[in-house]
mmCIF file of N, CA and C in Angstrom:
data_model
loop_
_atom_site.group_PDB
_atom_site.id
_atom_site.type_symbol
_atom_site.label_atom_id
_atom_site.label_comp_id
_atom_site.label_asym_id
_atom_site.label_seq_id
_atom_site.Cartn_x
_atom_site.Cartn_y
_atom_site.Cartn_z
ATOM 1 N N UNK A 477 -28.280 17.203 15.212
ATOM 2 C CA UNK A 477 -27.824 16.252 16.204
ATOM 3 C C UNK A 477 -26.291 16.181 16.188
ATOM 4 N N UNK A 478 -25.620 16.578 17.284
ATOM 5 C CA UNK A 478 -24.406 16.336 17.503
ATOM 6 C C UNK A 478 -23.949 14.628 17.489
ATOM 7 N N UNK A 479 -22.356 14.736 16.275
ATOM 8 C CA UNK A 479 -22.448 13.474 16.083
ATOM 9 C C UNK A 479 -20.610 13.382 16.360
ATOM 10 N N UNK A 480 -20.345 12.288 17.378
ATOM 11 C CA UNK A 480 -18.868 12.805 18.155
ATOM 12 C C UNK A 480 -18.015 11.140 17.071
ATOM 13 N N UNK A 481 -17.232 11.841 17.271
ATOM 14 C CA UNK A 481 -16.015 10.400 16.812
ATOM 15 C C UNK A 481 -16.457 9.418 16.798
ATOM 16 N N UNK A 482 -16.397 8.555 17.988
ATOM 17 C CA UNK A 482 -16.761 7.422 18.737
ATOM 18 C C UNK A 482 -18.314 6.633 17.379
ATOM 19 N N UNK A 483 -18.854 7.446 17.310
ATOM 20 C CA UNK A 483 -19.838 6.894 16.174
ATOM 21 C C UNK A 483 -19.482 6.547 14.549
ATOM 22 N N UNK A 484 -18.204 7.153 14.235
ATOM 23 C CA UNK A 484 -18.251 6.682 12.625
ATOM 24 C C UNK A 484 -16.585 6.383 12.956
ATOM 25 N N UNK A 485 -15.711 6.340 14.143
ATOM 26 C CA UNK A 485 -14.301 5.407 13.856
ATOM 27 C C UNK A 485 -14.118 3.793 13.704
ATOM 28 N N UNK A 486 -13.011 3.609 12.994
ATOM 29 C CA UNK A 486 -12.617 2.698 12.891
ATOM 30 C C UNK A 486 -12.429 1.601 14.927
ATOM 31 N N UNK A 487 -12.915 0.836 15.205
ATOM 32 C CA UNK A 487 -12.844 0.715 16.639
ATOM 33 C C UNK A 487 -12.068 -0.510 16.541
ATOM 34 N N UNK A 488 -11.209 -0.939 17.453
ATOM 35 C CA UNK A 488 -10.269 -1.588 17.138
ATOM 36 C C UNK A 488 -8.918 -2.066 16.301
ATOM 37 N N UNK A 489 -8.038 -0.791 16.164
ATOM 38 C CA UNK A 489 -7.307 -1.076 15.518
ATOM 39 C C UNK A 489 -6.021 -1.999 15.395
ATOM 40 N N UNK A 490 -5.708 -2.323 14.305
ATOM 41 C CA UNK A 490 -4.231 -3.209 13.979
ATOM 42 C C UNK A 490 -3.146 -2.321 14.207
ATOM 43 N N UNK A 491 -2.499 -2.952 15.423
ATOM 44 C CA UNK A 491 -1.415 -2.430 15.725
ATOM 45 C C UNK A 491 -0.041 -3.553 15.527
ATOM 46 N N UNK A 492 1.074 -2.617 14.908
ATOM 47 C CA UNK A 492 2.492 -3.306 15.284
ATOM 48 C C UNK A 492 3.042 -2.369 15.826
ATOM 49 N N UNK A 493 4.212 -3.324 16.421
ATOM 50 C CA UNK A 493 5.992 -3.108 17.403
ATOM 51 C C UNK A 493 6.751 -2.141 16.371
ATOM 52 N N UNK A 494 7.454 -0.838 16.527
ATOM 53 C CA UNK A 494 8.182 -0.659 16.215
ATOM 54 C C UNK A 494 9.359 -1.258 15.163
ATOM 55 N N UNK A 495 9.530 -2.221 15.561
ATOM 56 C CA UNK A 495 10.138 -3.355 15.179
ATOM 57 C C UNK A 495 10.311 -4.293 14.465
ATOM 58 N N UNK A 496 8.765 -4.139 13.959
ATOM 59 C CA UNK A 496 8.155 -4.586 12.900
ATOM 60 C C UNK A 496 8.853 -4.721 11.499
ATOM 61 N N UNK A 497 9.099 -5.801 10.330
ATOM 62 C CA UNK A 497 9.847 -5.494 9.219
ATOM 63 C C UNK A 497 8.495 -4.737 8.463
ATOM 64 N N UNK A 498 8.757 -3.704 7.191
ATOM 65 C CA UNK A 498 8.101 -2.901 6.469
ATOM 66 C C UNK A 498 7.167 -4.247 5.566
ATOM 67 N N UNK A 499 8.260 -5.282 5.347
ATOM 68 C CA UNK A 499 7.457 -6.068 4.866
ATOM 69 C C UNK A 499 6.295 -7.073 5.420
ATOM 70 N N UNK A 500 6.189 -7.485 7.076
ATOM 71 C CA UNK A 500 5.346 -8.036 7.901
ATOM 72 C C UNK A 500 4.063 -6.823 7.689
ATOM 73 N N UNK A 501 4.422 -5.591 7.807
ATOM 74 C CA UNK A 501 3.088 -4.646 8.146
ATOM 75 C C UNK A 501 2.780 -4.609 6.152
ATOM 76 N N UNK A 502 2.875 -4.874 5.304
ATOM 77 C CA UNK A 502 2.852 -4.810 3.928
ATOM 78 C C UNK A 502 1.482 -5.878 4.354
ATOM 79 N N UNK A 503 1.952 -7.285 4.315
ATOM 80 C CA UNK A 503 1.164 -8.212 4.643
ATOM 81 C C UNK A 503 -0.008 -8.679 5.162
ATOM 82 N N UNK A 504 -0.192 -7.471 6.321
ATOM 83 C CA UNK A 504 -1.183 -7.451 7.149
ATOM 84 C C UNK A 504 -1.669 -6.527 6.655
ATOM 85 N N UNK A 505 -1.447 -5.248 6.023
ATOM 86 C CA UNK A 505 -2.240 -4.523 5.660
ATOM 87 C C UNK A 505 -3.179 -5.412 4.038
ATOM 88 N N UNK A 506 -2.521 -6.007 3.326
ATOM 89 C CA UNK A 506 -2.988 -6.924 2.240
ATOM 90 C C UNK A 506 -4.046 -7.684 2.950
ATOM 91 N N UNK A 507 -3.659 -8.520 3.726
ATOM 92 C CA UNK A 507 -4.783 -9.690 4.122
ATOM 93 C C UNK A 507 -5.829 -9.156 5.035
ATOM 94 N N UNK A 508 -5.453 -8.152 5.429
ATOM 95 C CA UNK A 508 -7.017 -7.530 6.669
ATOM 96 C C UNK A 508 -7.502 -6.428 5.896
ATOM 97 N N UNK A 509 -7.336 -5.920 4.540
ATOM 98 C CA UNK A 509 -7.876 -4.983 3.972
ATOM 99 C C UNK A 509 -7.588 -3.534 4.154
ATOM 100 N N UNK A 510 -6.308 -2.811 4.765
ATOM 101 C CA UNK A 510 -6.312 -1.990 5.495
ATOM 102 C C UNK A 510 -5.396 -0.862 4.740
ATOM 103 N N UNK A 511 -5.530 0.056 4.879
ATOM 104 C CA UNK A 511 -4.447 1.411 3.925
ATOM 105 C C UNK A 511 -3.676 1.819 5.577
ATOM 106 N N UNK A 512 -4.144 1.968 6.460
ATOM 107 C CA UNK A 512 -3.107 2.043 8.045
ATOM 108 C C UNK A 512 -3.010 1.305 8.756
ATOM 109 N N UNK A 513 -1.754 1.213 10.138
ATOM 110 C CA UNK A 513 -2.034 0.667 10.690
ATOM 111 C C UNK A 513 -1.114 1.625 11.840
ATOM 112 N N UNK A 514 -1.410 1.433 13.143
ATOM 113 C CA UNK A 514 -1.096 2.068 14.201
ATOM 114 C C UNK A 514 -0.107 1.355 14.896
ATOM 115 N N UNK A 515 1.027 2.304 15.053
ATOM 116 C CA UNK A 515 2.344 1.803 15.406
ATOM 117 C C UNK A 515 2.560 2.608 17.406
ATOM 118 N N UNK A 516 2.609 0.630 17.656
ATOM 119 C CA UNK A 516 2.468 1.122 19.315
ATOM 120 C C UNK A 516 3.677 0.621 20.330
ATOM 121 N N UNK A 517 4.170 0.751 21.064
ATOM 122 C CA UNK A 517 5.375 0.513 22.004
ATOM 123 C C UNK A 517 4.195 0.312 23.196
ATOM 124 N N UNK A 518 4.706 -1.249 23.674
ATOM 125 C CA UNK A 518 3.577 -1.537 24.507
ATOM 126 C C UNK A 518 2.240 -0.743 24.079
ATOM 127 N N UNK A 519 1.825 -0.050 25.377
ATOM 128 C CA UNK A 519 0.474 0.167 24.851
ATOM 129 C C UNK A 519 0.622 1.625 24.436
ATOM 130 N N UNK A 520 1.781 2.374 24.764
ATOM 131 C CA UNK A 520 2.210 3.723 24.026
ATOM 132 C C UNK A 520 1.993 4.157 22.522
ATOM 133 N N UNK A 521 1.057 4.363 22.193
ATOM 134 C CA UNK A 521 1.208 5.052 20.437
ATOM 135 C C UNK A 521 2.234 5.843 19.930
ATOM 136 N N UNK A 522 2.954 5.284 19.196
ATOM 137 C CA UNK A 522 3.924 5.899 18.720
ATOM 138 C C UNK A 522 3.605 6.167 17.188
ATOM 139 N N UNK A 523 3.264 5.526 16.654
ATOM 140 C CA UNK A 523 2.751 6.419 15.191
ATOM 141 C C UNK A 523 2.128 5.860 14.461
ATOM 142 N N UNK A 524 1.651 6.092 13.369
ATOM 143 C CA UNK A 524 0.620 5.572 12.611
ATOM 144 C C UNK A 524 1.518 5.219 11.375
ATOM 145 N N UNK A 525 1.105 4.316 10.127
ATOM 146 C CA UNK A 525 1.882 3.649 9.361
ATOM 147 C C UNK A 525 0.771 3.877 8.088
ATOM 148 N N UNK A 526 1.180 4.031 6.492
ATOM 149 C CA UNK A 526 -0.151 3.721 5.738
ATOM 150 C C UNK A 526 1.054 3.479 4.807
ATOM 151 N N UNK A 527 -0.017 2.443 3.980
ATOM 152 C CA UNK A 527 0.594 1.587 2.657
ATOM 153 C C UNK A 527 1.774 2.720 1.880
ATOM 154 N N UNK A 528 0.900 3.738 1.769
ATOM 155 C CA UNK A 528 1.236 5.323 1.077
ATOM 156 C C UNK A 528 3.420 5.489 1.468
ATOM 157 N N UNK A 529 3.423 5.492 3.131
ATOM 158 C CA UNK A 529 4.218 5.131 3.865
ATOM 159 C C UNK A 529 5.472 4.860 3.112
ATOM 160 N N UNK A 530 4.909 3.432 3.446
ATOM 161 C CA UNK A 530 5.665 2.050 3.348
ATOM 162 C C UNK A 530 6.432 2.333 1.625
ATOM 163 N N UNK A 531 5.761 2.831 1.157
ATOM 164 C CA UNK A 531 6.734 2.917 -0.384
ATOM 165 C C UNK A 531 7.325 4.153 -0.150
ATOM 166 N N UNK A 532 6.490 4.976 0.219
ATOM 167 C CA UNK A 532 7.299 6.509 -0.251
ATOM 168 C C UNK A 532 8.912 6.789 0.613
ATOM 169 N N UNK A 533 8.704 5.904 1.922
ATOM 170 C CA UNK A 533 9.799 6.370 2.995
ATOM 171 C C UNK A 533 10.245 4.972 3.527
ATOM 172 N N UNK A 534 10.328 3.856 3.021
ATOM 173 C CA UNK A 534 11.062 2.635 2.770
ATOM 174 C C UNK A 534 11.621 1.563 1.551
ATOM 175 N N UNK A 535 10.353 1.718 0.736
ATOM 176 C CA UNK A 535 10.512 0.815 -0.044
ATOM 177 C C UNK A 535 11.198 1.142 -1.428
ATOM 178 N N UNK A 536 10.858 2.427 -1.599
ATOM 179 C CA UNK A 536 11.600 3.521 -2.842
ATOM 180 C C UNK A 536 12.892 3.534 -2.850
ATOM 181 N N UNK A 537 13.334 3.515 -1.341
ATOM 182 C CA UNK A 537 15.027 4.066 -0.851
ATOM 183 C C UNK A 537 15.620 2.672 -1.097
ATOM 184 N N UNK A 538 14.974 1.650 -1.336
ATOM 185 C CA UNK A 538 15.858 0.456 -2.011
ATOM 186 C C UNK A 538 16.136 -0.486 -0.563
ATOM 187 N N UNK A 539 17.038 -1.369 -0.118
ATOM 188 C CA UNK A 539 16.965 -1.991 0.756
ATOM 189 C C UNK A 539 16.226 -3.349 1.034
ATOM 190 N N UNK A 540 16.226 -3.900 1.913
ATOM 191 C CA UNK A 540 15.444 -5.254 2.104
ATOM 192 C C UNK A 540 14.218 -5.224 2.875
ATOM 193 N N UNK A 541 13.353 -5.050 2.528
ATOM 194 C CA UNK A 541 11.944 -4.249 3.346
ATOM 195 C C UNK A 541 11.539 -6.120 4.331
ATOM 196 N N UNK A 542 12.662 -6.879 4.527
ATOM 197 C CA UNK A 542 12.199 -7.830 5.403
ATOM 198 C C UNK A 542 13.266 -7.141 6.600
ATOM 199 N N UNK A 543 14.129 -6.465 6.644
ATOM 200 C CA UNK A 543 15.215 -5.992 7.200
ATOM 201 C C UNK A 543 14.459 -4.497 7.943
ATOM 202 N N UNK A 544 13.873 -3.704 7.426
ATOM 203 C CA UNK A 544 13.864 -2.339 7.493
ATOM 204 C C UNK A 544 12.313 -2.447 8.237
ATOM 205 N N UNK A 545 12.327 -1.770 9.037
ATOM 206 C CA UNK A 545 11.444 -1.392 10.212
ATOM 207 C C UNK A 545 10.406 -0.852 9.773
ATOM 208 N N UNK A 546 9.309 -0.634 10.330
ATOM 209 C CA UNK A 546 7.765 0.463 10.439
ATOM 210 C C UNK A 546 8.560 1.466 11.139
ATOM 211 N N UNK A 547 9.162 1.567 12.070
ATOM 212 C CA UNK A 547 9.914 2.764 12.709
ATOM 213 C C UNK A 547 10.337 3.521 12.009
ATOM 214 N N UNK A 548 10.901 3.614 10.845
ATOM 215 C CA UNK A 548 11.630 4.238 9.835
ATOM 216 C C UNK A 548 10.830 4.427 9.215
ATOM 217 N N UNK A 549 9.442 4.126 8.626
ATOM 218 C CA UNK A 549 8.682 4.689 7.699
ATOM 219 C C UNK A 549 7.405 5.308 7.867
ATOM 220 N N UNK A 550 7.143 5.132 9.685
ATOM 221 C CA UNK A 550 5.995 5.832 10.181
ATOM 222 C C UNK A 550 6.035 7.060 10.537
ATOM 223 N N UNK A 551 4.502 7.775 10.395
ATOM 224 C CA UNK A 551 4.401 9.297 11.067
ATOM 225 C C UNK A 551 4.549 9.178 12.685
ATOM 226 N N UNK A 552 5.783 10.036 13.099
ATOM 227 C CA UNK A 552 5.551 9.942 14.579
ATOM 228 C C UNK A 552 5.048 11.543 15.102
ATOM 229 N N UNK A 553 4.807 12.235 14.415
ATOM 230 C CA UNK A 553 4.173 13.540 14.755
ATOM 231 C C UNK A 553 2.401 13.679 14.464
ATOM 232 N N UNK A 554 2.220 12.879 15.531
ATOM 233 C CA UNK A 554 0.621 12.561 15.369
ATOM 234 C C UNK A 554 -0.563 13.314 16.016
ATOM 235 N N UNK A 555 -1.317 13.757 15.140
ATOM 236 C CA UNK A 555 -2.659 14.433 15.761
ATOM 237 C C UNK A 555 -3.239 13.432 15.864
ATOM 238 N N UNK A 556 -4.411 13.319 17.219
ATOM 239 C CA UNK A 556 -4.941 12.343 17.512
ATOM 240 C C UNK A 556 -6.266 13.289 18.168
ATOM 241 N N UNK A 557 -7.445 12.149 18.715
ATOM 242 C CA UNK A 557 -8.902 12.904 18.579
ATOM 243 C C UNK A 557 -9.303 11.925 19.987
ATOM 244 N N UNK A 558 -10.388 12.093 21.071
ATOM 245 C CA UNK A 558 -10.746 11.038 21.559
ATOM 246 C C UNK A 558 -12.086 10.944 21.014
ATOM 247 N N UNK A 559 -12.423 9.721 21.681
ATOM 248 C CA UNK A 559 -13.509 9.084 21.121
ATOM 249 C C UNK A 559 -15.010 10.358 21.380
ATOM 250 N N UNK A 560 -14.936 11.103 22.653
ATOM 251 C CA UNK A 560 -16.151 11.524 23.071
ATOM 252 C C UNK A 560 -16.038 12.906 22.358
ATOM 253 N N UNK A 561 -15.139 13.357 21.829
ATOM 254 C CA UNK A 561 -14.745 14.771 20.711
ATOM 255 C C UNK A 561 -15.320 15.238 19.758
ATOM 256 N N UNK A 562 -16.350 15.759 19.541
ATOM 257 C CA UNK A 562 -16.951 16.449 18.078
ATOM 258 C C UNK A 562 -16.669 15.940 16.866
ATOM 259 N N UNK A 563 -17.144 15.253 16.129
ATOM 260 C CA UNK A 563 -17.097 15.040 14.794
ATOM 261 C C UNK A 563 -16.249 16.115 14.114
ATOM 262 N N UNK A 564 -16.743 17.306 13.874
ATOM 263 C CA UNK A 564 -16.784 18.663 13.549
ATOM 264 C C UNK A 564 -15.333 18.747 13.962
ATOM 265 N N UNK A 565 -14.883 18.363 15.013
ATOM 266 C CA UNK A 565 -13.093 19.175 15.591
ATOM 267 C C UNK A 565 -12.275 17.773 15.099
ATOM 268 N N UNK A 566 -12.436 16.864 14.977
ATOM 269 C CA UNK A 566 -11.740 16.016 13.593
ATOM 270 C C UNK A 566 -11.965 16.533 12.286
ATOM 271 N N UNK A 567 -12.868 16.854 11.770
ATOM 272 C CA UNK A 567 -12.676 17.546 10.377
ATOM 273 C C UNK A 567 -11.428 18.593 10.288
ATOM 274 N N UNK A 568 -11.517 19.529 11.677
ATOM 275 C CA UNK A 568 -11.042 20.310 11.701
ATOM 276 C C UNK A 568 -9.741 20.072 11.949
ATOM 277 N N UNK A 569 -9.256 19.172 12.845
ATOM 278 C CA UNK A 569 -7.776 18.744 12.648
ATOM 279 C C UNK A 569 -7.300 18.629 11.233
ATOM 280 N N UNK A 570 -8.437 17.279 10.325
ATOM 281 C CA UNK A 570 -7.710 16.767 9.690
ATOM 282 C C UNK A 570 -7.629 17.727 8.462
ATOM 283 N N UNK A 571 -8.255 18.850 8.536
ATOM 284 C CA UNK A 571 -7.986 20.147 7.775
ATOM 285 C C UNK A 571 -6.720 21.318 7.897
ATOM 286 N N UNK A 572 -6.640 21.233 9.197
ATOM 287 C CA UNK A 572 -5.499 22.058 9.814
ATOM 288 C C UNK A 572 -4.059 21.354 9.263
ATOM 289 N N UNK A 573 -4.470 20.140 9.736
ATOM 290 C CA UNK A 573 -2.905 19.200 9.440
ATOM 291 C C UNK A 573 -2.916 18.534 8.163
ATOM 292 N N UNK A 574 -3.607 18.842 7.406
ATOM 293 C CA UNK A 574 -3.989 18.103 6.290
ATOM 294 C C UNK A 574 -3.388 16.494 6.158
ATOM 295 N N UNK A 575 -4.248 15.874 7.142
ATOM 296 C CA UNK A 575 -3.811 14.667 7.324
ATOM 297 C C UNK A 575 -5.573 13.609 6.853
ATOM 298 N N UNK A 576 -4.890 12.429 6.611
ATOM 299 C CA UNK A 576 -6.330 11.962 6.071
ATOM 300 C C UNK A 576 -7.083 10.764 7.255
ATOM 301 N N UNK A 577 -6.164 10.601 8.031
ATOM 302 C CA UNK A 577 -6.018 9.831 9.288
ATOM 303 C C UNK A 577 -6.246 9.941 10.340
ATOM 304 N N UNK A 578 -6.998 10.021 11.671
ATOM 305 C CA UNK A 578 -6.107 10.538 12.912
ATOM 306 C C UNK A 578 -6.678 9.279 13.826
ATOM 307 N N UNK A 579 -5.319 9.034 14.723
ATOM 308 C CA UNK A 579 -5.708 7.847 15.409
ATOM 309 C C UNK A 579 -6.940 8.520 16.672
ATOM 310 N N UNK A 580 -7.343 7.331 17.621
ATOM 311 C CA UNK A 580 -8.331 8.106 18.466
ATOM 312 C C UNK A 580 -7.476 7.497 19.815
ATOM 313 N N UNK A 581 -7.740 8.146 20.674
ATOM 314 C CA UNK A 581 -6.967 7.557 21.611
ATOM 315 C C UNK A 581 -7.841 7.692 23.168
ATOM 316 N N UNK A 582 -8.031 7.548 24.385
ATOM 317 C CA UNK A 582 -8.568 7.536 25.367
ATOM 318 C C UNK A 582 -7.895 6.926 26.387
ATOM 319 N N UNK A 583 -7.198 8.496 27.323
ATOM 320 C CA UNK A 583 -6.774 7.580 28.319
ATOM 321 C C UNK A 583 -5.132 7.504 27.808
ATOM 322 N N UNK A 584 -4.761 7.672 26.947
ATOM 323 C CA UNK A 584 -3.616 7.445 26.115
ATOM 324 C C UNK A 584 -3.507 5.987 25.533
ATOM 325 N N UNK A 585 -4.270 5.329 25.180
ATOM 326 C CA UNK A 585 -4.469 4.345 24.986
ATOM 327 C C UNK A 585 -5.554 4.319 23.069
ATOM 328 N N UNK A 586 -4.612 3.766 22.274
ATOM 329 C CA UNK A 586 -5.286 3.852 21.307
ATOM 330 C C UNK A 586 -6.277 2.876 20.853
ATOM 331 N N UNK A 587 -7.691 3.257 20.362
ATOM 332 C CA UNK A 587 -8.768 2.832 20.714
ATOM 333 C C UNK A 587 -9.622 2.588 19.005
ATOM 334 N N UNK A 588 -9.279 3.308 17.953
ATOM 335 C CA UNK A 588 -9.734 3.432 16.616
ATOM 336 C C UNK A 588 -8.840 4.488 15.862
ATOM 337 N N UNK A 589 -9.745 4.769 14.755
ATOM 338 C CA UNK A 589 -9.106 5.683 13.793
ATOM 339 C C UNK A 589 -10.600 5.655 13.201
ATOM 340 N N UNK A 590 -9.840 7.224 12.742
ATOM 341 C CA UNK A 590 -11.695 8.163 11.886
ATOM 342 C C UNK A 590 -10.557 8.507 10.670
ATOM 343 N N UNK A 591 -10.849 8.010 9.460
ATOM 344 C CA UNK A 591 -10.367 8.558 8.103
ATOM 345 C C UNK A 591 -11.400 9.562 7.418
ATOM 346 N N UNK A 592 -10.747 9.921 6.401
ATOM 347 C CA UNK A 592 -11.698 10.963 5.597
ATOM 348 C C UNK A 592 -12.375 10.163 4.976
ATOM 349 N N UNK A 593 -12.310 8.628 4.679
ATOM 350 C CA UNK A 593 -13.318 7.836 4.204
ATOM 351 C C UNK A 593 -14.728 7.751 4.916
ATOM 352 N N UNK A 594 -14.509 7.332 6.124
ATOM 353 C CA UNK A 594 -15.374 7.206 7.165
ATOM 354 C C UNK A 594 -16.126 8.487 7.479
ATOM 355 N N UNK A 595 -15.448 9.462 7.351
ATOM 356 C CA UNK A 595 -16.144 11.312 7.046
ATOM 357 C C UNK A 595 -17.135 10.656 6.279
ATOM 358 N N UNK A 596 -16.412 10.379 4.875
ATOM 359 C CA UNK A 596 -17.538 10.683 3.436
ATOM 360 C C UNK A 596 -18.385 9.990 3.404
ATOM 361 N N UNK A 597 -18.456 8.606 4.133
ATOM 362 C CA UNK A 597 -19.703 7.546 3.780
ATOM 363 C C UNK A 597 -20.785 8.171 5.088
ATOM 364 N N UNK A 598 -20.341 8.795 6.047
ATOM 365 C CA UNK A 598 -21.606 9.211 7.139
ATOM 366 C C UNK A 598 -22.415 10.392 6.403
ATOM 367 N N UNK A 599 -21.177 11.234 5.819
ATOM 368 C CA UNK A 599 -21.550 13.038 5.731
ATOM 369 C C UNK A 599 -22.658 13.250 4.169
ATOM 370 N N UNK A 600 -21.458 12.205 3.327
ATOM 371 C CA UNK A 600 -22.225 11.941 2.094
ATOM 372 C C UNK A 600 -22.139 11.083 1.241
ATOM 373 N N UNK A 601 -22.517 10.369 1.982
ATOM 374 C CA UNK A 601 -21.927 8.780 0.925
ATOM 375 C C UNK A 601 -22.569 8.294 -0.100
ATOM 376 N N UNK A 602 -23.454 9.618 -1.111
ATOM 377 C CA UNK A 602 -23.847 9.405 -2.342
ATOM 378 C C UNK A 602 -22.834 10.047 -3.632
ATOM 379 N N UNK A 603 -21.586 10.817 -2.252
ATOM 380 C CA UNK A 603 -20.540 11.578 -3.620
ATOM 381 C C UNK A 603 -19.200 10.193 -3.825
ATOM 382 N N UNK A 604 -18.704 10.576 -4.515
ATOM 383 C CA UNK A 604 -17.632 9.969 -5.269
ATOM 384 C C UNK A 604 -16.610 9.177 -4.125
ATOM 385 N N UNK A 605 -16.615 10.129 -3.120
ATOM 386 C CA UNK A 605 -15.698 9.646 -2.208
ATOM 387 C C UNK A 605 -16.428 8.717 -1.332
ATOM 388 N N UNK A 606 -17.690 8.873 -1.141
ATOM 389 C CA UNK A 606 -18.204 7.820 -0.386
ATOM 390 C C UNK A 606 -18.511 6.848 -0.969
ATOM 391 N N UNK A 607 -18.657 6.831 -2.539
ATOM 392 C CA UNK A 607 -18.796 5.641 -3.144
ATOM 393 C C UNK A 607 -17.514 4.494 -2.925
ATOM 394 N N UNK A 608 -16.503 5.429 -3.656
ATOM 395 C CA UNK A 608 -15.213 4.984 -3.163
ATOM 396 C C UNK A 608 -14.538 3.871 -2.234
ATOM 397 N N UNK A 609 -14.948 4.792 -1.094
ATOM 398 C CA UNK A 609 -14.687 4.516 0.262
ATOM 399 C C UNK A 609 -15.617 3.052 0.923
ATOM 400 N N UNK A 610 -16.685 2.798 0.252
ATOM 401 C CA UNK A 610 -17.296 2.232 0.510
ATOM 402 C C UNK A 610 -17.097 0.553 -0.297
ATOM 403 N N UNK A 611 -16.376 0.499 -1.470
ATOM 404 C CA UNK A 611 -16.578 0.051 -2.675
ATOM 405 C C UNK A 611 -15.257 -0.917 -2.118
ATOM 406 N N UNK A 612 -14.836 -2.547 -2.389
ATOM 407 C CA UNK A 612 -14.100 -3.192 -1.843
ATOM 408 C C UNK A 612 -13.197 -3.512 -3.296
ATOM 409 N N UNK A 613 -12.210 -3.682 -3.284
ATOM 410 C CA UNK A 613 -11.235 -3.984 -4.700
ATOM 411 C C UNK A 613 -11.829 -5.247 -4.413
ATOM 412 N N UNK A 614 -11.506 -4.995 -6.140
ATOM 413 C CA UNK A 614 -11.596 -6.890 -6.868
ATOM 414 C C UNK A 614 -10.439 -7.300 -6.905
ATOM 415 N N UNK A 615 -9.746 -8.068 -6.909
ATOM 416 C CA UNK A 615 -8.988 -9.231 -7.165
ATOM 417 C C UNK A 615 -8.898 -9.138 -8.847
#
């Protein structure tokens, strides 16, 4: 059975402004549970953001992360998937680009995100990664 995006993405995603301080999207990713978040200009996608991000290409370089933007620390060279697209040709992106992310978009309008988490708990969520992926931190 052919099984397309639209069935195992993330649907509705958290989006911020460009504009955003590194430390507002820190926050929201803490309190809504989230490792990304999708960085949009109006309703334009401009890039995707992950915790990973936020330290490696803001918070490391020192500075006031209430000062310093998501603009500056997001991917703006984005592979993206639509919703009605093959399961199978997201793997395959996120193999090509070795990316663990890809937003979904329809219409140009961004609509979810399919992680390699969301792969592992459909494909095999009795291995390590779907345990993982599935499994909520404690406090």
């Amino acid at each position: 059975m052919t099984q397309y995006v639209r069935d195992i993405m993330t649907s509705d995603p958290v989006t911020v402004e460009p504009q955003t301080s590194v430390a507002a999207v820190a926050r929201i990713m803490r309190d809504e549970d989230l490792g990304a978040v999708l960085v949009t200009d109006g309703d334009h996608l401009r890039g995707l953001v992950t915790d990973r991000d936020l330290v490696v290409r803001s918070i490391a370089d020192g500075g006031d992360a209430d000062e310093i933007t998501v603009a500056a620390a997001c991917t703006d060279d984005l592979v993206t998937v639509r919703p009605d697209e093959e399961l199978d040709h997201a793997v395959e992106l996120m193999r090509e680009h070795a990316v663990r992310r890809i937003p979904v978009v329809d219409e140009d309008h961004a609509v979810g995100i399919v992680s390699l988490g969301d792969l592992a708990m459909e494909r095999d969520p009795e291995s390590a990664l779907g345990d993982i992926s599935v499994a909520r931190p404690t406090e």
